[in-house]
CSV table of C-alpha atoms in Angstrom, one decimal:
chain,number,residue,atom,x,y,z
R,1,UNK,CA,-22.4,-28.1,-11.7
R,2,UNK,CA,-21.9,-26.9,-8.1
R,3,UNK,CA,-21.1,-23.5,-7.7
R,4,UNK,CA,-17.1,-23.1,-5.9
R,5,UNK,CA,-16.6,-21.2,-3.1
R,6,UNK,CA,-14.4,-18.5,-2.1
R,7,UNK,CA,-13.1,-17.6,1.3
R,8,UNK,CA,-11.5,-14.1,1.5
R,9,UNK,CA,-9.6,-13.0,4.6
R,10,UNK,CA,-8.4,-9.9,4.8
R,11,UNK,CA,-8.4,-6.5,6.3
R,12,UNK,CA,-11.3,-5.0,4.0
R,13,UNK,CA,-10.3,-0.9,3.8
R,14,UNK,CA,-7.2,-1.6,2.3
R,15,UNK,CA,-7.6,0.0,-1.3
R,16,UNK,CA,-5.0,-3.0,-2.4
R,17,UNK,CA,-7.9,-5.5,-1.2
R,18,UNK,CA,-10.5,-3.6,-3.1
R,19,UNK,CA,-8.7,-3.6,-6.1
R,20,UNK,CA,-7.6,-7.5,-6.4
R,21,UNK,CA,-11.5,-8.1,-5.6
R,22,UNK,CA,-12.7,-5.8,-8.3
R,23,UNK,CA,-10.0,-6.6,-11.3
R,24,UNK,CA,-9.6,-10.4,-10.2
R,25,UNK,CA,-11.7,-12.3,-7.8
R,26,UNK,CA,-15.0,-11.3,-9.6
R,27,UNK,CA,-13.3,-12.7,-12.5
R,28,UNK,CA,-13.0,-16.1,-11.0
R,29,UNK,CA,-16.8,-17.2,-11.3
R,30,UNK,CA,-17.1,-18.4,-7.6
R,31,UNK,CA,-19.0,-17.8,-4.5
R,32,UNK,CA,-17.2,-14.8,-2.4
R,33,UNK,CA,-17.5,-14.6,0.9
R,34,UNK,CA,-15.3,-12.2,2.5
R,35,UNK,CA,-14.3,-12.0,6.2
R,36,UNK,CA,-12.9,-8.4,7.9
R,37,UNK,CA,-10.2,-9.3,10.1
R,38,UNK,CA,-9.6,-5.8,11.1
R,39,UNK,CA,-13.5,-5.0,12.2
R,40,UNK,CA,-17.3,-4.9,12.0
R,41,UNK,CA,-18.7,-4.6,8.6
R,42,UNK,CA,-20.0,-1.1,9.5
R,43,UNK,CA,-16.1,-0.6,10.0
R,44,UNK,CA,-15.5,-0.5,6.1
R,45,UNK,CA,-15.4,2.1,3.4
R,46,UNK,CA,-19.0,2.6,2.2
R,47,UNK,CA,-18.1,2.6,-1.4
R,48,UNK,CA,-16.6,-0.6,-1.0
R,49,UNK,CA,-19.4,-2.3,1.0
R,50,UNK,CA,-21.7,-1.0,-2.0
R,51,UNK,CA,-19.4,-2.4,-5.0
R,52,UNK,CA,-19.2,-5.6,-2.9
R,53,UNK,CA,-23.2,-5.8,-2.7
R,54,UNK,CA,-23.8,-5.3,-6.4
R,55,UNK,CA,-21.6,-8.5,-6.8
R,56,UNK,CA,-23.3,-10.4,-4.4
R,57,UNK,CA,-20.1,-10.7,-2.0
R,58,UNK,CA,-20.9,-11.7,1.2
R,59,UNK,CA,-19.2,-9.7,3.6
R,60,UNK,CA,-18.8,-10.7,7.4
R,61,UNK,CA,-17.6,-8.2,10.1
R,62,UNK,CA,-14.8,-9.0,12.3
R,63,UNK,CA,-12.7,-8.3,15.1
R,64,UNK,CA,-10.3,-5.6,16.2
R,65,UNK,CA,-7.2,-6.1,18.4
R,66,UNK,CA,-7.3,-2.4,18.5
R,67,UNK,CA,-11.2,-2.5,20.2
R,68,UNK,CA,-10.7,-5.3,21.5
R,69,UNK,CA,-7.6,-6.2,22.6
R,70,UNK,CA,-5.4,-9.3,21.7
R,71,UNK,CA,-6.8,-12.5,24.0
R,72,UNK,CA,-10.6,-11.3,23.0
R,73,UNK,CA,-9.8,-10.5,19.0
R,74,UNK,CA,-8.5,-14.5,19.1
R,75,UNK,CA,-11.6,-15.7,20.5
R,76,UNK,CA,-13.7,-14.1,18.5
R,77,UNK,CA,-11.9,-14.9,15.2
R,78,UNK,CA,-11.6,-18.2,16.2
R,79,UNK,CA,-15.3,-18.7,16.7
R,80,UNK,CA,-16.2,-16.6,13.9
R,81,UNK,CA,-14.0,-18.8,11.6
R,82,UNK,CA,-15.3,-21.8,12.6
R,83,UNK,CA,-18.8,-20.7,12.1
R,84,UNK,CA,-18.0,-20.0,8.0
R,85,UNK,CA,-18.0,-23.4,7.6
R,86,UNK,CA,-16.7,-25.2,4.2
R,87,UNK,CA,-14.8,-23.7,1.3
R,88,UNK,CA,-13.0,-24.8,-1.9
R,89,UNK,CA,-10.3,-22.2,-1.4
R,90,UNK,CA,-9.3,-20.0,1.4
R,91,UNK,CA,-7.2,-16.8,0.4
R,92,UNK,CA,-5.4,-15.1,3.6
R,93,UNK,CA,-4.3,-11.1,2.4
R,94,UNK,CA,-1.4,-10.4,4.5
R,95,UNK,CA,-0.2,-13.5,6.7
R,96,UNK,CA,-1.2,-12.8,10.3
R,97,UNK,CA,0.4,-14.3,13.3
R,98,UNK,CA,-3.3,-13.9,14.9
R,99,UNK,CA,-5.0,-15.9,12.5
R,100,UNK,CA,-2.6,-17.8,10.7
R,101,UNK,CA,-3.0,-20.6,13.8
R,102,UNK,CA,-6.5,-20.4,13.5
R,103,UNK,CA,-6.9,-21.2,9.5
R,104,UNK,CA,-3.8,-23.9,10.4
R,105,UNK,CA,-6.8,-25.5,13.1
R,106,UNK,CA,-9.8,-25.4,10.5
R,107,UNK,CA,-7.3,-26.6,7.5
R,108,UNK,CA,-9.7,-29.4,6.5
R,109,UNK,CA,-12.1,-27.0,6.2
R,110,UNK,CA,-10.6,-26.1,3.3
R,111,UNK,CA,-10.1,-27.7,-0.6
R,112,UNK,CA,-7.3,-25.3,-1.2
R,113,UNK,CA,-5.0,-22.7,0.9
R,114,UNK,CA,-3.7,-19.7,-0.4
R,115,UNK,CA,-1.3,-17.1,1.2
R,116,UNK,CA,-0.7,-13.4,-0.3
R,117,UNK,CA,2.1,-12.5,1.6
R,118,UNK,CA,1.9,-8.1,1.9
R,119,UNK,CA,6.0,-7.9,2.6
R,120,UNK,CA,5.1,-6.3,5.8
R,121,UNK,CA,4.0,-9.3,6.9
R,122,UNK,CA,7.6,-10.9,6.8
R,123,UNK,CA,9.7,-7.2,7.0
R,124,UNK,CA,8.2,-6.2,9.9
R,125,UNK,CA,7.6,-9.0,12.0
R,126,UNK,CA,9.8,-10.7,14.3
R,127,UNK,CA,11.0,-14.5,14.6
R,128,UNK,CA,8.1,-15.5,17.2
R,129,UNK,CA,5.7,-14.1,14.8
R,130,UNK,CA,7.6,-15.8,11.7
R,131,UNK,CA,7.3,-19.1,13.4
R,132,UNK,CA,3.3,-18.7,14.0
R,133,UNK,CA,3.1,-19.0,10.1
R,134,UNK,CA,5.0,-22.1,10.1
R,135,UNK,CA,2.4,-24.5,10.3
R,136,UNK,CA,0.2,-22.9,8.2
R,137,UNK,CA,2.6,-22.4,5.4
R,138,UNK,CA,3.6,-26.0,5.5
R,139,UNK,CA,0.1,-27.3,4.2
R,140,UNK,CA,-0.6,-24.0,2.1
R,141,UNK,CA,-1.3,-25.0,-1.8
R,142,UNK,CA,0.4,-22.0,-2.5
R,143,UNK,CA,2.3,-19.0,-1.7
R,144,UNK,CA,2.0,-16.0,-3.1
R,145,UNK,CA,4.4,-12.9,-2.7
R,146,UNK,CA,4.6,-9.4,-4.7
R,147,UNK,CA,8.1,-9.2,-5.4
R,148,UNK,CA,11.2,-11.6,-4.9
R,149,UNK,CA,12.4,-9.7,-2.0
R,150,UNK,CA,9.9,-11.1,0.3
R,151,UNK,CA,10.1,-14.5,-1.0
R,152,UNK,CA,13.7,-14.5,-0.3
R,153,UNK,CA,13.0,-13.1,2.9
R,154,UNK,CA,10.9,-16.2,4.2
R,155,UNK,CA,12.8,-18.9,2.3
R,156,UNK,CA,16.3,-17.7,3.9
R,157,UNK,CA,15.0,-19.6,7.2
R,158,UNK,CA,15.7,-22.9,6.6
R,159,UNK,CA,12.4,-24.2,8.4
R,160,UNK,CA,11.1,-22.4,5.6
R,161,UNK,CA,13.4,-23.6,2.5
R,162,UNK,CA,11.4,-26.8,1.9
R,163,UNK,CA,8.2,-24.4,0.7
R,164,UNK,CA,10.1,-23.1,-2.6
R,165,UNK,CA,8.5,-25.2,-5.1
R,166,UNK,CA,4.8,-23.7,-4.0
R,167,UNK,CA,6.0,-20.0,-3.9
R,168,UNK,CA,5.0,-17.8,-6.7
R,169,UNK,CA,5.3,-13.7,-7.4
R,170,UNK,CA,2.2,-11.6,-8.4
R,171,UNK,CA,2.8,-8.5,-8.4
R,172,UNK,CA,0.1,-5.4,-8.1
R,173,UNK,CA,-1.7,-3.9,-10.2
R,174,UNK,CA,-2.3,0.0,-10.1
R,175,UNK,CA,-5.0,1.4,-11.6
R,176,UNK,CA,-4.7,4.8,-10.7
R,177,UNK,CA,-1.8,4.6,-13.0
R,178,UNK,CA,-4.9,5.0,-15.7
R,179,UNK,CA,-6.2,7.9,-14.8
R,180,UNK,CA,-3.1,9.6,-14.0
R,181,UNK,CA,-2.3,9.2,-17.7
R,182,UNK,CA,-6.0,10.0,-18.7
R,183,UNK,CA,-5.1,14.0,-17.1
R,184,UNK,CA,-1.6,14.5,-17.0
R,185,UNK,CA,-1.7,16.9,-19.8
R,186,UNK,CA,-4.5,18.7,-18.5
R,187,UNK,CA,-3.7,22.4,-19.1
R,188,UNK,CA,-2.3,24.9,-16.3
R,189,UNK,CA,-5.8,26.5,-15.6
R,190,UNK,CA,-7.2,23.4,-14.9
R,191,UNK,CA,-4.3,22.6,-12.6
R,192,UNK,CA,-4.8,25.8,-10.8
R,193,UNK,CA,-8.3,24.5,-10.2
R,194,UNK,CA,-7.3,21.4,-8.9
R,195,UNK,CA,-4.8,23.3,-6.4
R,196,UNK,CA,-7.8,25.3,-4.8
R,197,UNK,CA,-9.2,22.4,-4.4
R,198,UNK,CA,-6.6,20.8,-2.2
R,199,UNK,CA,-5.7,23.6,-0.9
R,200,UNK,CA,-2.3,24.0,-2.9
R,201,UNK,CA,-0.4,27.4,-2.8
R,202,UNK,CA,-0.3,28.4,-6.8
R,203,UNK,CA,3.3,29.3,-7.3
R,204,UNK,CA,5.1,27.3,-4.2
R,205,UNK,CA,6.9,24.0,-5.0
R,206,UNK,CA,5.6,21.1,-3.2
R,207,UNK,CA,7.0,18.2,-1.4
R,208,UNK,CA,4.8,15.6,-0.1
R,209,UNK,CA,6.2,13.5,2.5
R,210,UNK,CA,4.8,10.2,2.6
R,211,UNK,CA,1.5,8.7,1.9
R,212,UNK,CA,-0.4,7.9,4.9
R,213,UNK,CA,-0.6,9.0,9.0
R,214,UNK,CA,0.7,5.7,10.2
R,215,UNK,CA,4.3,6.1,12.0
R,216,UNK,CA,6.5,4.0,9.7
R,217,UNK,CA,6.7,6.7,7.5
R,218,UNK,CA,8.5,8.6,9.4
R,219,UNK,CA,7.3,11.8,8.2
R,220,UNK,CA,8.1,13.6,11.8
R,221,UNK,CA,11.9,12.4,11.3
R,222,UNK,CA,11.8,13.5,7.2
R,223,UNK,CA,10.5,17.4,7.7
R,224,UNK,CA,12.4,18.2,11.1
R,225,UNK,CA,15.6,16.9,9.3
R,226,UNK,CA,14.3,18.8,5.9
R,227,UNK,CA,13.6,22.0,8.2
R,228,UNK,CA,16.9,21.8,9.9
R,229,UNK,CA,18.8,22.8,6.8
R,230,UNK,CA,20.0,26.4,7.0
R,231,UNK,CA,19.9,26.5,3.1
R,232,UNK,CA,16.4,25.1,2.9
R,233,UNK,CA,14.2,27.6,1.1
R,234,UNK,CA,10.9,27.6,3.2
R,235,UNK,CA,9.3,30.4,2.0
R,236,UNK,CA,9.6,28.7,-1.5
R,237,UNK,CA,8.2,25.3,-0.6
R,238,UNK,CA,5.1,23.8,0.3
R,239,UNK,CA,4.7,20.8,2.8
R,240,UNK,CA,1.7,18.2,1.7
R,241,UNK,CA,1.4,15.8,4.6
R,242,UNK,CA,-1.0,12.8,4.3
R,243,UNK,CA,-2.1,12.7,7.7
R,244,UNK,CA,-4.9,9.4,7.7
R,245,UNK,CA,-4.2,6.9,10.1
R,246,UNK,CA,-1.6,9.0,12.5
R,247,UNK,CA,-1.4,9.7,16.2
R,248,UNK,CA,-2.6,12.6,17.3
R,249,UNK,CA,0.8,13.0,19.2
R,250,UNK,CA,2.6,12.6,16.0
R,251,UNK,CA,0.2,15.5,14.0
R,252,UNK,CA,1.1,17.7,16.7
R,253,UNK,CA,4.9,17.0,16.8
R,254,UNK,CA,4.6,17.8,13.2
R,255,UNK,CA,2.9,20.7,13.1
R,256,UNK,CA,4.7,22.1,16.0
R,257,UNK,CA,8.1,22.0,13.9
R,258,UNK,CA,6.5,23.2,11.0
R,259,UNK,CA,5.0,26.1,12.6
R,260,UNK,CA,8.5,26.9,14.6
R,261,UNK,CA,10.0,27.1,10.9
R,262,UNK,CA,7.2,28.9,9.3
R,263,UNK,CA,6.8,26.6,7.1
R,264,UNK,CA,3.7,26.4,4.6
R,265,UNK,CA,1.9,23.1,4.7
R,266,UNK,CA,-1.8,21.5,4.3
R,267,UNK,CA,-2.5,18.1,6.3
R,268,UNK,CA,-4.9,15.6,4.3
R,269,UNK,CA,-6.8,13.2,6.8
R,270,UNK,CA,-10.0,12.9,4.5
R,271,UNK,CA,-10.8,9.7,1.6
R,272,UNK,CA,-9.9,10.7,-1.6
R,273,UNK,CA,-11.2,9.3,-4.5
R,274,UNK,CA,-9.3,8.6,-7.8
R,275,UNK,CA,-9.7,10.9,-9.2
R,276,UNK,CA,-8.7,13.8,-6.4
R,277,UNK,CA,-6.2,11.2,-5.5
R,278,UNK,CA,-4.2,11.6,-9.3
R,279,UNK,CA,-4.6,14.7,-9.2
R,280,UNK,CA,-3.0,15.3,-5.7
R,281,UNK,CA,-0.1,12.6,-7.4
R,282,UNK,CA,0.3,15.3,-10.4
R,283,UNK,CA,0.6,18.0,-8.0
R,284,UNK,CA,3.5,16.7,-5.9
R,285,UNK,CA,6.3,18.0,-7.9
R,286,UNK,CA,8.5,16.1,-4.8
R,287,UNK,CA,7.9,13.1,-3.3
R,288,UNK,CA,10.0,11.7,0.2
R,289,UNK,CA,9.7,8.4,0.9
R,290,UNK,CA,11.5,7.3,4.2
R,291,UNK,CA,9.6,4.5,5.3
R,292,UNK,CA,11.2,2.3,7.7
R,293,UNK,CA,10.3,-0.6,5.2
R,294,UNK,CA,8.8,-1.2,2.0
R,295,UNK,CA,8.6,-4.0,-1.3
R,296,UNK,CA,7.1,-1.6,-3.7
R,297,UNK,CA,4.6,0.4,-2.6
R,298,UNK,CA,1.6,1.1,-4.9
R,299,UNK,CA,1.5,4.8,-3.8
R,300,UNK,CA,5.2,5.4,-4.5
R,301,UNK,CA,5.0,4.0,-8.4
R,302,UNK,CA,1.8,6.5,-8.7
R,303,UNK,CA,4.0,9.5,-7.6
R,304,UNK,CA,6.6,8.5,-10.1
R,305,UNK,CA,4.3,8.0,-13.0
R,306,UNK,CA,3.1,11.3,-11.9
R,307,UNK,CA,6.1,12.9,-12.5
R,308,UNK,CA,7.0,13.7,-9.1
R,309,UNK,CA,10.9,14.1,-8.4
R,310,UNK,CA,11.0,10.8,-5.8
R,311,UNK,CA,13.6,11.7,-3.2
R,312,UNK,CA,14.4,7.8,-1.7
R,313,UNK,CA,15.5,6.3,1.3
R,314,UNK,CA,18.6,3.9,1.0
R,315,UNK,CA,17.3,1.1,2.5
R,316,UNK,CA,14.1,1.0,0.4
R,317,UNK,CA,15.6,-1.2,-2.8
R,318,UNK,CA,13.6,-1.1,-5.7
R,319,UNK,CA,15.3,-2.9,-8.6
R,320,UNK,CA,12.5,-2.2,-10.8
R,321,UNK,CA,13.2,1.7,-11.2
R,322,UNK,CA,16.4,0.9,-12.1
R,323,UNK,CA,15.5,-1.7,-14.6
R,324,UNK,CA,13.4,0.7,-16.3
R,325,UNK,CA,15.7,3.8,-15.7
R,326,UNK,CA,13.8,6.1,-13.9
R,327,UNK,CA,15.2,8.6,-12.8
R,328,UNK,CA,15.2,9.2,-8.4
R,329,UNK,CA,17.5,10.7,-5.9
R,330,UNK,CA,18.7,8.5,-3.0
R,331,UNK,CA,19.8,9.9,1.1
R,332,UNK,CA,21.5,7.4,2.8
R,333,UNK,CA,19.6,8.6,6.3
R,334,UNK,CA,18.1,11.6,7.7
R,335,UNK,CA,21.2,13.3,8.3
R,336,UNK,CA,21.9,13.6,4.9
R,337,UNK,CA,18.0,14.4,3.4
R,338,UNK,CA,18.4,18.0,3.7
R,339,UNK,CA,21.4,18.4,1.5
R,340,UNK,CA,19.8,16.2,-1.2
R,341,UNK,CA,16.4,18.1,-1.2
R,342,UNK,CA,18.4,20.7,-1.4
R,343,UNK,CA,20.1,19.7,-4.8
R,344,UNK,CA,16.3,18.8,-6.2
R,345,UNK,CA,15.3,22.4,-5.2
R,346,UNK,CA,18.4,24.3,-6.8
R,347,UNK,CA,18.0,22.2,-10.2
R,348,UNK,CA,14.4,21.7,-9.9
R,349,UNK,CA,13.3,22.5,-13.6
R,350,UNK,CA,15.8,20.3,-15.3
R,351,UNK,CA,15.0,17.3,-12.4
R,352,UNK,CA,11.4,17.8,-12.7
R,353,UNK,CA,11.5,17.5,-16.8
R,354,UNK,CA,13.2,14.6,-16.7
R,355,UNK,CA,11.0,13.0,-14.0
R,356,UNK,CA,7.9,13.9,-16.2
R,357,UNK,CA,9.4,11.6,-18.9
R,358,UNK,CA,9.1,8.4,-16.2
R,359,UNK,CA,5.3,7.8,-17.3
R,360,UNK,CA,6.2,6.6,-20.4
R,361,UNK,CA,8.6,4.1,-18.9
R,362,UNK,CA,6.4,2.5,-16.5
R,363,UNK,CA,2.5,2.6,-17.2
R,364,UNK,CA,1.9,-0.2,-19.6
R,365,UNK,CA,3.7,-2.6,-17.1
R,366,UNK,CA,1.4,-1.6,-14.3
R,367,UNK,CA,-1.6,-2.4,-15.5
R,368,UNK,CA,-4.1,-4.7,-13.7
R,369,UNK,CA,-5.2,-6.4,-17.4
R,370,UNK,CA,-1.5,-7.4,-17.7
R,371,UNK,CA,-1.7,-8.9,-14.6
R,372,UNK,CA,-5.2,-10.3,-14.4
R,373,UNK,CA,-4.0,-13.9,-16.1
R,374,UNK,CA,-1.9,-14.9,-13.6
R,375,UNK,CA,-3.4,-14.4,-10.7
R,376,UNK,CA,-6.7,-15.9,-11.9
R,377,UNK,CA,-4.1,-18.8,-11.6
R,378,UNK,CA,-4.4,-18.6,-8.1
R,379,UNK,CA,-7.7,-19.6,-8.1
R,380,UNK,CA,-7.6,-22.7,-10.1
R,381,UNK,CA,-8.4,-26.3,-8.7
């Protein structure tokens, strides 16, 4: 019997990419081919690149708008595209208004279409880019989204409407959420050990303020408002600032107000591993997330699992923290983040016991072998 084939494409350092390739799509049995749509191979994570040999995945460098601007990025997906040839099933991760007319052009080059939908992808896009999709989505096989928010999103327009019957929900896995549970009760020396490592301050409180450089977390808007605060205790607090990915105008923005306020505070711009990564996650004991949008970010459940005291912007709706009570503080915008990091400071102890009890309430769900079943679906003739 003829092996199938597999068409990946995808932008290939996302750690959500590396994970539904190592806990699903070398479950599937087929041929994997994977193309970069966000740069050469030599672009991506070595660890990745190495897992991906010692599956046999093929892995195909790409473009970059970035490098290469917009009109030459189209011509050489387009001819790079074309020159994959044939596959059973193509899978697009996160639904491009660059290559989403391209796939729609080589369609019968294809047995079966898949679409992951991010939430990004719909959230932050406009109409014009909406539209791009359109054709595309129309002959997709399926559609698949990672919560009902974004489904509901795209179905609202009714050029859309008619695609219900092929959408579908699979949520993420998170398998950091393992081995944050494998050394949350480590004991306080090997904490301490793990703080000189990262460069922690022993006997500060921290607050980490989002989880990656890019501006959309609005990490510049989150400490200046923080820091503005008359009451705020800086001399108690320490500032962890995930810095990977950011402007170099917006690092020194940031550190400019944090310096001006004295303020004590270590930048992370390096790779972490899982390991480093949980432990940063255990170390937070406050986490601010003020993104401008968000569908349930992977980083975000770690810090709660974590036990960190998640301090939450109102227009990020999770409705799965409140289904499984955990416990969070909410600011409706910037103005008022300072008095609620505030409250979290001057009960911290209480706050932070209770947030160590959300663990409990949300590992087992989170688990990619819960998930693994139905996204294999996916993959199905």
């Amino acid at each position: 019997m003829k092996e199938r084939t597999l068409l990946v494409i995808a932008g290939l350092n996302s750690i959500h990419i590396f994970n539904i390739v190592k806990y699903v799509l070398i479950h599937t049995g087929m041929k994997i081919t994977i193309y970069n749509m966000e740069g050469e191979k030599g672009d991506v994570n070595q660890q990745y690149l190495d897992f991906f040999d010692a599956h046999n995945i093929r892995i195909v460098g790409g473009g970059s708008v970035a490098k290469d601007g917009i009109k030459n990025y189209m011509k050489r997906s387009y001819q790079d595209i074309k020159a994959l040839g044939r596959f059973d099933i193509v899978n697009l991760f996160f639904v491009s208004h660059y290559i989403a007319p391209i796939l729609y052009h080589f369609r019968d080059n294809y047995g079966k279409i898949v679409l992951n939908f991010w939430g990004s992808d719909i959230f932050r896009s406009n109409m014009a880019k909406r539209l791009s999709y359109l054709p595309l989505v129309k002959v997709a096989d399926t559609l698949s989204f990672t919560g009902e928010r974004a489904r509901d999103a795209l179905l609202k327009h009714s050029f859309f409407g008619n695609c219900s019957d092929k959408c579908v929900i699979r949520g993420m896995g998170i398998p950091l959420v393992s081995t944050i549970g494998q050394i949350r009760n480590a004991p306080k020396e090997r904490r301490y050990e793990w703080k000189e490592k990262l460069g922690i301050d022993k006997t500060r409180i921290t607050i980490a303020v989002g989880y990656h450089g890019r501006s959309a977390m609005q990490q510049y808007e989150a400490i200046s408002s923080i820091l503005s605060s008359t009451q705020f205790a800086t001399d108690a607090v320490q500032f962890l600032i995930p810095s990977r990915g950011m402007e170099s105008s917006n690092q020194v923005a940031i550190e400019k107000i944090l310096k001006e306020h004295k303020a004590t505070y270590k930048m992370y711009d390096e790779y972490m591993d899982d390991e480093t990564m949980a432990e940063f996650r255990l170390l937070s004991d406050i986490f601010i997330n003020a993104q401008t949008t968000d569908i349930g970010s992977g980083s975000m459940i770690e810090h709660v699992c974590a036990g960190s005291i998640l301090v939450n912007a109102s227009w990020l709706v999770y409705p799965n923290l409140d289904k499984r009570e955990i416990k969070y503080f909410v600011f409706q915008d910037f103005s008022e983040l300072p008095k609620t990091v505030n409250k979290v400071l001057s009960e911290f102890q209480s706050i932070k016991s209770l947030c160590e009890q959300n663990y409990g309430k949300y590992a087992n769900y989170l688990s990619w072998d819960a998930k693994r079943e139905s996204w294999l679906k996916l993959y199905e003739n």
